[in-house]
């Protein structure tokens, strides 16, 4: 269904309600639903910075109760002076804000003015190497022994107190004005962080398990023995009246082995880390041959481990961490975790192996069939016996999964995630799935064949009591008009509520957050 203008709001919503029908039909298996050039057309520079640009719904109606701001972060600059990044994850962070208020909807966007971005803007060429393999022009000789990190602030954006934090896990956050998106500069969070200290791009927001809202996060110092610094900040008013942004507690724990930790999960009593069985050989990085992340590789014959660190706000405060062998597989992102008696349950997206893009591969021509897909699994950790068992929750390629934010750390009925259009096999993400985590029942909204989704954010309806009462917001790359759309879905039915055409072309993005007005 294509209009004269080349685009209709996404017409192909499909519903599947049979939890047992996880085997794809041959027709579904045989044909990817997308044209690769549509997917690859999103890899481009963002060329505009807009301020309070008014938006209207192209179809549907914007819910009056949806009041707040959607913040998105992701790589916005992929080429400079004719030199392309080797991997989009090396692109400079660009933050977009879509604000829903009584007077309508507006959009603003700004590049994060990092030291590296400013210097490269001035030079008109790349001056830094990238973690994911981007090299400075001039070959290995121009890159050898240059181990400086360019803090590109491109992974996530969250509100803490009176500032937005643009996050990049290997170094300090950048503080932004939440209204103008102007970069205030590197933030050490009122002296909590040392300059350059690693600070995760995956904070978790405790909705109030201990009486007040908290941002729980970590930094990791990796080596033959790795140290995790776990920090809890007041994200609303603290338990003792502390202002948002105040550090409420912290602890540091060291573990044997090189830690590659992108994400973690929380329960009321535990911070749960999955240490992938992975090795790091820095030599090719030092020699100027590979990016640091390209020096990570699976460690054959080794087993991953769960590291469970007691939260200072919980029942096991002050106790040492628990270490439990983990099932095989590689995890970037977790969905959620919760406690059930003596067990801690963690739901995560597993890959059969560490997916890496080698130095000779063009990311726009990557063969999806050669890369393992992410699959949602539930792992039940028995704290009494120190063992874990896992079960597959879905056979469909997925990423970027979340539960209702009010259920963070609790057993949840539903999850929302980005999925491939096909029910099996690895493809770009083109649809949003609501999954009933008990029955397996699912509802899917799809942007295929020409749309490509980003991380969905579930926004609960104010005053709503049902877990799936609210909306799901996702930015979609519209391959037909080579620009981005914001799609609002009904979180319960997955029906399309509204589509807003953005006056921007946003490359495939990373993470973002919703801040209620
Ligand atoms: Fe992530």
Coordinates of C-alpha atoms and ligand atoms in Angstrom, one line a residue:
X1 CA 0.0 0.0 0.0
X2 CA 1.8 3.1 -1.2
X3 CA 0.4 6.5 -1.7
X4 CA 1.3 8.9 -4.5
X5 CA 3.6 10.7 -2.1
X6 CA 5.3 7.4 -1.6
X7 CA 4.1 6.8 1.9
X8 CA 1.1 6.0 3.9
X9 CA 1.2 5.7 7.7
X10 CA 2.3 2.2 8.4
X11 CA -0.6 0.0 7.2
X12 CA 0.7 -3.4 8.0
X13 CA -0.1 -3.9 11.7
X14 CA -0.5 -7.6 12.3
X15 CA -1.7 -9.4 15.3
X16 CA -0.6 -12.9 16.4
X17 CA -2.3 -14.4 19.4
X18 CA -1.2 -18.1 19.2
X19 CA 1.6 -18.6 21.7
X20 CA 2.5 -22.0 20.2
X21 CA 3.0 -20.8 16.7
X22 CA 6.6 -19.9 17.0
X23 CA 7.6 -21.8 13.9
X24 CA 7.7 -19.5 10.9
X25 CA 5.9 -20.4 7.7
X26 CA 8.2 -21.2 4.8
X27 CA 6.9 -18.0 3.0
X28 CA 7.9 -15.9 6.0
X29 CA 11.3 -17.5 6.2
X30 CA 12.1 -17.2 2.5
X31 CA 11.9 -13.5 1.9
X32 CA 13.3 -10.6 3.9
X33 CA 10.7 -7.8 3.9
X34 CA 13.0 -5.0 3.2
X35 CA 15.2 -3.5 0.5
X36 CA 18.8 -3.1 1.8
X37 CA 19.1 0.3 0.2
X38 CA 16.2 1.6 2.3
X39 CA 17.9 0.4 5.4
X40 CA 21.3 1.8 4.4
X41 CA 19.8 5.2 3.4
X42 CA 19.6 6.1 7.0
X43 CA 23.4 6.2 7.3
X44 CA 24.0 9.9 6.7
X45 CA 25.0 13.0 8.5
X46 CA 22.4 15.1 10.3
X47 CA 22.7 18.5 8.7
X48 CA 20.2 20.5 10.6
X49 CA 19.9 21.8 14.2
X50 CA 16.3 22.9 14.9
X51 CA 14.8 24.8 17.8
X52 CA 11.2 24.4 18.9
X53 CA 10.1 23.4 15.4
X54 CA 6.3 22.8 15.6
X55 CA 5.1 19.3 14.6
X56 CA 1.7 18.1 13.6
X57 CA 0.3 14.6 13.4
X58 CA 0.3 13.4 9.8
X59 CA -2.2 10.8 10.7
X60 CA -4.2 10.0 13.8
X61 CA -4.4 12.3 16.8
X62 CA -1.8 13.0 19.6
X63 CA -3.2 11.9 22.9
X64 CA -4.0 14.9 25.2
X65 CA -2.7 13.0 28.2
X66 CA 0.7 12.5 26.6
X67 CA 2.6 15.4 28.2
X68 CA 6.3 15.4 28.5
X69 CA 9.5 15.1 26.4
X70 CA 10.9 12.3 24.5
X71 CA 14.7 12.4 24.4
X72 CA 16.7 10.4 21.9
X73 CA 20.4 10.0 21.4
X74 CA 22.4 8.4 18.6
X75 CA 25.2 8.9 16.1
X76 CA 24.4 12.0 14.1
X77 CA 27.7 12.5 12.2
X78 CA 29.0 9.5 10.2
X79 CA 31.3 11.2 7.7
X80 CA 33.7 14.1 7.8
X81 CA 35.8 15.4 4.9
X82 CA 34.9 12.3 2.8
X83 CA 36.0 9.9 5.6
X84 CA 33.3 7.6 6.9
X85 CA 33.2 6.0 10.3
X86 CA 34.0 2.3 10.2
X87 CA 30.9 1.6 12.4
X88 CA 27.9 3.9 13.1
X89 CA 28.5 3.5 16.8
X90 CA 31.6 5.7 16.3
X91 CA 29.4 8.6 15.1
X92 CA 29.1 11.8 17.2
X93 CA 26.2 12.0 19.6
X94 CA 23.2 14.1 18.5
X95 CA 20.3 14.6 20.9
X96 CA 16.7 15.1 19.7
X97 CA 13.9 16.3 22.0
X98 CA 10.2 16.0 21.0
X99 CA 8.1 17.9 23.6
X100 CA 4.4 17.3 24.0
X101 CA 2.7 20.2 25.8
X102 CA -0.6 22.1 26.1
X103 CA 0.4 24.2 23.1
X104 CA 1.3 21.4 20.8
X105 CA 4.4 19.4 19.9
X106 CA 7.8 20.8 19.1
X107 CA 11.1 19.4 18.1
X108 CA 14.7 20.5 18.9
X109 CA 18.0 18.8 18.2
X110 CA 21.6 19.5 18.9
X111 CA 24.9 17.8 18.5
X112 CA 26.6 17.3 21.8
X113 CA 29.5 19.8 21.8
X114 CA 32.2 17.3 22.9
X115 CA 35.8 18.3 22.8
X116 CA 36.3 15.9 19.9
X117 CA 33.3 17.2 17.9
X118 CA 34.4 20.8 18.3
X119 CA 38.0 20.0 17.2
X120 CA 36.9 18.0 14.2
X121 CA 34.4 20.6 13.2
X122 CA 37.2 23.1 13.1
X123 CA 39.6 20.8 11.3
X124 CA 37.1 19.4 8.8
X125 CA 38.5 15.9 9.1
X126 CA 38.6 13.1 11.6
X127 CA 41.2 13.7 14.3
X128 CA 40.4 10.7 16.5
X129 CA 40.1 7.0 16.2
X130 CA 36.9 5.3 17.1
X131 CA 36.3 2.4 19.5
X132 CA 34.5 0.4 16.8
X133 CA 37.2 0.6 14.3
X134 CA 37.2 4.1 12.8
X135 CA 40.8 5.1 11.9
X136 CA 42.3 8.5 11.3
X137 CA 43.2 9.0 7.6
X138 CA 46.7 7.9 6.8
X139 CA 46.7 4.2 7.5
X140 CA 48.3 2.3 10.4
X141 CA 51.2 4.7 10.7
X142 CA 48.9 7.5 11.4
X143 CA 47.1 5.5 14.1
X144 CA 49.8 3.5 15.8
X145 CA 50.1 4.2 19.5
X146 CA 47.3 6.8 19.4
X147 CA 45.2 5.3 22.2
X148 CA 43.2 8.5 23.0
X149 CA 39.5 8.0 23.4
X150 CA 37.1 10.4 21.8
X151 CA 34.1 10.8 24.2
X152 CA 31.3 10.9 21.6
X153 CA 28.4 11.1 24.0
X154 CA 26.2 9.1 21.6
X155 CA 24.6 6.2 23.5
X156 CA 21.9 7.4 25.8
X157 CA 20.3 10.5 27.3
X158 CA 18.6 10.7 30.7
X159 CA 17.4 13.5 33.0
X160 CA 19.0 13.8 36.4
X161 CA 18.0 16.8 38.4
X162 CA 18.3 20.0 36.4
X163 CA 20.4 18.5 33.7
X164 CA 20.3 16.0 30.8
X165 CA 23.1 13.6 30.7
X166 CA 24.4 12.5 27.3
X167 CA 26.1 9.2 28.1
X168 CA 29.0 7.2 26.7
X169 CA 30.1 4.3 28.8
X170 CA 33.9 4.7 28.7
X171 CA 34.0 8.2 30.1
X172 CA 32.3 11.0 31.9
X173 CA 28.8 12.2 31.0
X174 CA 28.1 15.4 29.2
X175 CA 25.6 17.7 30.8
X176 CA 23.0 19.4 28.6
X177 CA 20.3 22.0 29.2
X178 CA 17.1 20.0 29.2
X179 CA 15.2 22.7 27.4
X180 CA 17.7 24.2 24.9
X181 CA 19.9 21.1 24.6
X182 CA 22.9 23.3 24.8
X183 CA 26.0 21.5 26.0
X184 CA 27.1 22.7 29.4
X185 CA 30.2 20.5 29.4
X186 CA 31.6 17.4 30.9
X187 CA 29.9 16.6 34.2
X188 CA 31.5 14.9 37.2
X189 CA 28.2 14.9 39.0
X190 CA 29.2 17.3 41.8
X191 CA 32.5 15.6 42.3
X192 CA 31.1 12.1 42.5
X193 CA 33.2 11.1 39.4
X194 CA 36.9 11.4 38.8
X195 CA 37.8 13.1 35.4
X196 CA 37.5 10.5 32.7
X197 CA 36.1 7.8 35.0
X198 CA 33.9 5.3 33.2
X199 CA 30.2 5.8 33.7
X200 CA 27.7 3.4 32.2
X201 CA 25.3 4.5 29.4
X202 CA 22.7 2.2 31.0
X203 CA 21.4 3.6 34.2
X204 CA 18.3 1.8 35.6
X205 CA 15.5 3.8 37.3
X206 CA 14.2 2.3 40.5
X207 CA 10.5 3.4 40.6
X208 CA 10.5 3.6 44.4
X209 CA 11.1 0.1 45.8
X210 CA 12.6 1.8 48.9
X211 CA 10.3 4.8 49.1
X212 CA 11.8 7.2 46.6
X213 CA 12.9 7.1 43.0
X214 CA 16.5 6.4 42.3
X215 CA 18.8 6.2 39.4
X216 CA 21.0 3.2 39.8
X217 CA 24.1 3.0 37.7
X218 CA 27.7 1.8 37.6
X219 CA 31.2 2.4 36.2
X220 CA 33.6 -0.4 35.4
X221 CA 37.3 -0.5 35.4
X222 CA 38.4 -3.5 33.4
X223 CA 41.6 -5.5 33.5
X224 CA 42.7 -9.0 34.6
X225 CA 40.7 -8.1 37.7
X226 CA 37.8 -5.7 37.1
X227 CA 36.1 -3.4 39.5
X228 CA 32.5 -2.3 39.4
X229 CA 31.5 0.9 41.2
X230 CA 27.8 0.8 41.9
X231 CA 26.1 4.2 42.5
X232 CA 22.6 5.2 43.5
X233 CA 21.4 8.7 42.9
X234 CA 18.1 10.4 44.0
X235 CA 16.2 10.8 40.8
X236 CA 13.3 12.5 42.5
X237 CA 13.4 13.9 46.0
X238 CA 15.6 11.6 48.1
X239 CA 14.5 9.7 51.2
X240 CA 15.9 12.4 53.4
X241 CA 14.7 15.3 51.3
X242 CA 17.9 15.3 49.2
X243 CA 17.5 17.1 45.8
X244 CA 17.5 15.0 42.6
X245 CA 21.0 14.1 41.5
X246 CA 22.3 13.6 45.0
X247 CA 24.5 10.5 45.5
X248 CA 22.7 8.3 48.1
X249 CA 25.0 5.3 48.2
X250 CA 27.9 3.6 46.5
X251 CA 30.0 0.5 46.7
X252 CA 32.9 -1.0 44.8
X253 CA 33.5 -4.7 44.2
X254 CA 36.3 -6.5 42.3
X255 CA 36.0 -9.7 40.3
X256 CA 38.5 -11.9 38.5
X257 CA 38.6 -11.5 34.8
X258 CA 38.1 -8.9 32.1
X259 CA 34.7 -7.3 32.3
X260 CA 32.8 -6.2 29.3
X261 CA 29.6 -4.8 30.8
X262 CA 27.3 -2.7 28.7
X263 CA 24.1 -3.0 30.7
X264 CA 22.8 -4.5 34.0
X265 CA 19.5 -5.1 35.7
X266 CA 18.1 -4.2 39.1
X267 CA 15.7 -5.8 41.6
X268 CA 14.8 -4.2 45.0
X269 CA 17.8 -6.0 46.6
X270 CA 20.3 -6.8 43.8
X271 CA 22.2 -5.2 41.0
X272 CA 22.7 -8.0 38.4
X273 CA 25.6 -8.1 36.0
X274 CA 26.3 -10.7 33.4
X275 CA 30.0 -11.0 32.7
X276 CA 30.3 -12.4 29.2
X277 CA 33.0 -14.9 28.5
X278 CA 35.1 -12.6 26.5
X279 CA 38.8 -11.8 26.0
X280 CA 40.5 -8.5 25.2
X281 CA 43.7 -8.4 23.2
X282 CA 44.8 -4.7 23.0
X283 CA 47.7 -5.3 20.7
X284 CA 46.0 -4.6 17.3
X285 CA 44.5 -1.5 18.9
X286 CA 47.8 -0.2 20.0
X287 CA 49.4 -1.0 16.6
X288 CA 46.7 1.1 14.9
X289 CA 45.1 -1.9 13.1
X290 CA 41.8 -2.3 14.9
X291 CA 39.5 -0.3 17.2
X292 CA 39.4 -1.3 20.8
X293 CA 36.0 -3.0 20.5
X294 CA 37.3 -5.0 17.6
X295 CA 39.8 -6.5 20.0
X296 CA 37.1 -8.3 21.9
X297 CA 36.5 -11.9 21.1
X298 CA 34.7 -14.8 22.6
X299 CA 36.8 -16.9 24.9
X300 CA 36.4 -20.5 23.7
X301 CA 35.8 -22.9 26.5
X302 CA 35.1 -20.2 29.1
X303 CA 31.9 -19.7 30.9
X304 CA 30.2 -16.4 31.7
X305 CA 29.2 -15.4 35.2
X306 CA 26.4 -13.6 36.9
X307 CA 27.7 -11.1 39.4
X308 CA 25.0 -10.2 41.9
X309 CA 25.9 -7.1 44.0
X310 CA 23.6 -6.4 47.0
X311 CA 22.1 -2.9 46.8
X312 CA 22.8 -0.6 49.7
X313 CA 19.1 0.2 49.9
X314 CA 18.2 -3.5 50.1
X315 CA 17.9 -6.4 52.5
X316 CA 21.5 -7.7 51.9
X317 CA 23.3 -4.4 52.2
X318 CA 26.9 -4.7 53.0
X319 CA 27.1 -8.4 52.1
X320 CA 29.7 -9.6 49.6
X321 CA 28.5 -10.2 46.0
X322 CA 27.3 -13.6 44.8
X323 CA 29.0 -15.2 41.7
X324 CA 26.9 -17.8 39.7
X325 CA 27.9 -19.5 36.4
X326 CA 25.9 -18.3 33.5
X327 CA 24.5 -20.1 30.5
X328 CA 26.4 -19.8 27.2
X329 CA 25.8 -16.8 25.0
X330 CA 26.6 -13.1 24.7
X331 CA 24.4 -10.3 26.1
X332 CA 24.5 -6.6 25.5
X333 CA 21.0 -5.7 26.9
X334 CA 18.8 -7.0 29.6
X335 CA 15.0 -6.6 29.7
X336 CA 14.3 -6.8 33.4
X337 CA 15.0 -8.7 36.6
X338 CA 13.0 -9.6 39.7
X339 CA 13.1 -11.7 42.8
X340 CA 11.0 -14.8 43.7
X341 CA 11.9 -16.4 47.0
X342 CA 15.5 -17.6 46.8
X343 CA 15.7 -17.0 43.1
X344 CA 16.6 -13.9 41.0
X345 CA 15.1 -14.0 37.5
X346 CA 16.8 -12.1 34.7
X347 CA 15.5 -11.7 31.2
X348 CA 18.1 -10.8 28.6
X349 CA 18.7 -10.7 24.8
X350 CA 21.2 -13.4 24.0
X351 CA 23.5 -13.8 21.0
X352 CA 25.1 -17.1 20.1
X353 CA 28.5 -15.2 19.8
X354 CA 29.9 -11.7 20.2
X355 CA 28.8 -9.9 17.0
X356 CA 31.7 -7.9 15.7
X357 CA 32.4 -6.0 12.5
X358 CA 35.9 -6.8 11.3
X359 CA 38.3 -4.2 9.9
X360 CA 37.6 -5.2 6.3
X361 CA 33.8 -5.1 6.4
X362 CA 31.7 -2.1 5.2
X363 CA 28.9 -1.7 7.8
X364 CA 26.4 -0.8 5.1
X365 CA 27.0 -4.1 3.3
X366 CA 27.0 -6.3 6.3
X367 CA 25.6 -9.8 5.7
X368 CA 22.8 -10.2 8.2
X369 CA 22.8 -14.0 7.7
X370 CA 26.4 -14.2 9.0
X371 CA 25.6 -12.3 12.3
X372 CA 23.8 -14.1 15.1
X373 CA 20.4 -12.6 16.0
X374 CA 19.4 -11.5 19.5
X375 CA 16.9 -13.8 21.2
X376 CA 15.0 -13.1 24.4
X377 CA 15.7 -15.6 27.2
X378 CA 14.8 -15.9 30.8
X379 CA 17.4 -17.0 33.3
X380 CA 16.5 -18.2 36.8
X381 CA 19.3 -17.9 39.3
X382 CA 19.0 -20.0 42.4
X383 CA 20.9 -18.2 45.1
X384 CA 20.8 -21.2 47.4
X385 CA 22.5 -23.6 45.1
X386 CA 24.5 -21.1 43.1
X387 CA 23.1 -22.4 39.8
X388 CA 21.2 -20.9 36.8
X389 CA 18.9 -22.3 34.2
X390 CA 17.6 -20.6 31.1
X391 CA 14.6 -20.8 28.8
X392 CA 13.9 -19.2 25.4
X393 CA 11.0 -16.8 25.5
X394 CA 10.8 -16.0 21.8
X395 CA 12.5 -17.2 18.5
X396 CA 12.1 -13.8 16.8
X397 CA 15.2 -11.6 16.4
X398 CA 14.9 -8.7 18.8
X399 CA 16.7 -5.8 20.5
X400 CA 15.9 -2.8 22.7
X401 CA 13.3 -4.4 25.1
X402 CA 11.6 -2.8 28.1
X403 CA 8.8 -3.3 30.6
X404 CA 6.5 -0.7 32.0
X405 CA 8.9 1.6 33.9
X406 CA 6.8 1.3 37.0
X407 CA 7.6 -2.5 36.9
X408 CA 11.4 -2.1 36.7
X409 CA 12.7 -4.7 39.1
X410 CA 9.4 -6.5 39.5
X411 CA 7.8 -9.5 37.8
X412 CA 6.2 -8.0 34.8
X413 CA 3.3 -9.2 32.6
X414 CA 4.4 -7.5 29.4
X415 CA 7.4 -6.4 27.5
X416 CA 7.8 -4.2 24.4
X417 CA 10.7 -4.6 22.0
X418 CA 12.0 -3.9 18.5
X419 CA 11.9 -7.1 16.3
X420 CA 12.6 -8.2 12.7
X421 CA 9.7 -8.5 10.3
X422 CA 10.5 -12.2 9.8
X423 CA 9.7 -14.6 12.6
X424 CA 13.0 -16.2 12.3
X425 CA 16.5 -15.2 11.1
X426 CA 18.5 -12.1 11.4
X427 CA 17.3 -8.9 9.7
X428 CA 17.1 -5.2 10.5
X429 CA 14.5 -4.2 13.1
X430 CA 11.3 -3.2 11.4
X431 CA 8.5 -3.9 13.9
X432 CA 7.5 -3.4 17.5
X433 CA 6.3 -6.4 19.5
X434 CA 4.3 -6.5 22.7
X435 CA 5.0 -9.9 24.4
X436 CA 3.0 -11.4 27.2
X437 CA 5.8 -12.9 29.2
X438 CA 3.6 -15.6 30.8
X439 CA 1.6 -16.9 27.9
X440 CA 3.8 -16.0 24.9
X441 CA 0.9 -14.2 23.3
X442 CA 2.1 -11.3 21.2
X443 CA 0.9 -8.3 19.2
X444 CA 3.1 -6.8 16.5
X445 CA 3.0 -3.4 14.8
X446 CA 5.1 -3.3 11.7
X447 CA 6.8 -0.6 9.6
X448 CA 7.8 -3.0 6.9
X449 CA 8.6 -3.0 4.1
X450 CA 10.1 0.5 4.0
X451 CA 10.2 1.5 7.6
X452 CA 13.0 0.6 10.2
X453 CA 12.2 1.0 13.9
X454 CA 14.4 2.2 16.7
X455 CA 14.2 1.5 20.5
X456 CA 10.5 1.6 21.6
X457 CA 9.8 3.5 24.8
X458 CA 6.7 2.5 26.8
X459 CA 5.1 5.5 28.4
X460 CA 2.4 4.7 31.1
X461 CA -0.8 6.7 30.9
X462 CA -1.0 9.1 33.9
X463 CA -3.1 7.6 36.5
X464 CA -3.4 4.3 34.6
X465 CA -3.5 1.1 36.7
X466 CA -3.1 -1.6 34.0
X467 CA 0.4 -2.5 33.2
X468 CA -0.2 -2.1 29.4
X469 CA -2.2 1.2 29.7
X470 CA -0.2 3.8 27.9
X471 CA 1.7 4.4 24.7
X472 CA 4.7 3.1 22.9
X473 CA 6.9 5.7 21.1
X474 CA 9.4 4.8 18.5
X475 CA 11.3 6.8 15.9
X476 CA 11.1 5.1 12.5
X477 CA 13.4 5.5 9.5
X478 CA 11.0 6.0 6.6
X479 CA 12.9 4.7 3.6
X480 CA 10.3 6.1 1.2
X481 CA 10.8 9.7 2.1
X482 CA 14.4 9.3 3.4
X483 CA 13.5 10.9 6.7
X484 CA 12.3 10.0 10.2
X485 CA 8.9 9.6 11.6
X486 CA 7.7 9.4 15.2
X487 CA 5.1 6.8 15.7
X488 CA 2.8 6.6 18.7
X489 CA 1.2 3.2 19.4
X490 CA -1.4 2.1 21.9
X491 CA 0.6 0.0 24.3
X492 CA -2.2 -2.4 24.9
X493 CA -3.6 -3.1 21.4
X494 CA -0.4 -2.0 19.5
X495 CA -2.8 0.0 17.2
X496 CA -1.4 3.0 15.6
X497 CA -2.4 6.2 17.4
X498 CA -0.5 8.9 15.5
X499 CA 2.3 9.4 13.1
X500 CA 4.4 12.6 13.1
X501 CA 6.7 13.3 10.2
X502 CA 9.9 14.8 11.6
X503 CA 11.7 17.5 9.6
X504 CA 14.9 15.5 10.2
X505 CA 16.7 12.5 8.8
X506 CA 18.0 10.7 11.8
X507 CA 20.4 7.8 11.4
X508 CA 19.5 4.5 13.1
X509 CA 19.7 5.6 16.8
X510 CA 20.6 4.1 20.1
X511 CA 18.9 4.9 23.4
X512 CA 16.5 7.5 24.8
X513 CA 14.1 8.3 27.6
X514 CA 10.8 9.9 28.4
X515 CA 10.4 12.6 31.0
X516 CA 6.9 13.4 32.1
X517 CA 6.0 17.1 32.2
Ligands
LIG1 FE1 22.8 -0.2 24.9

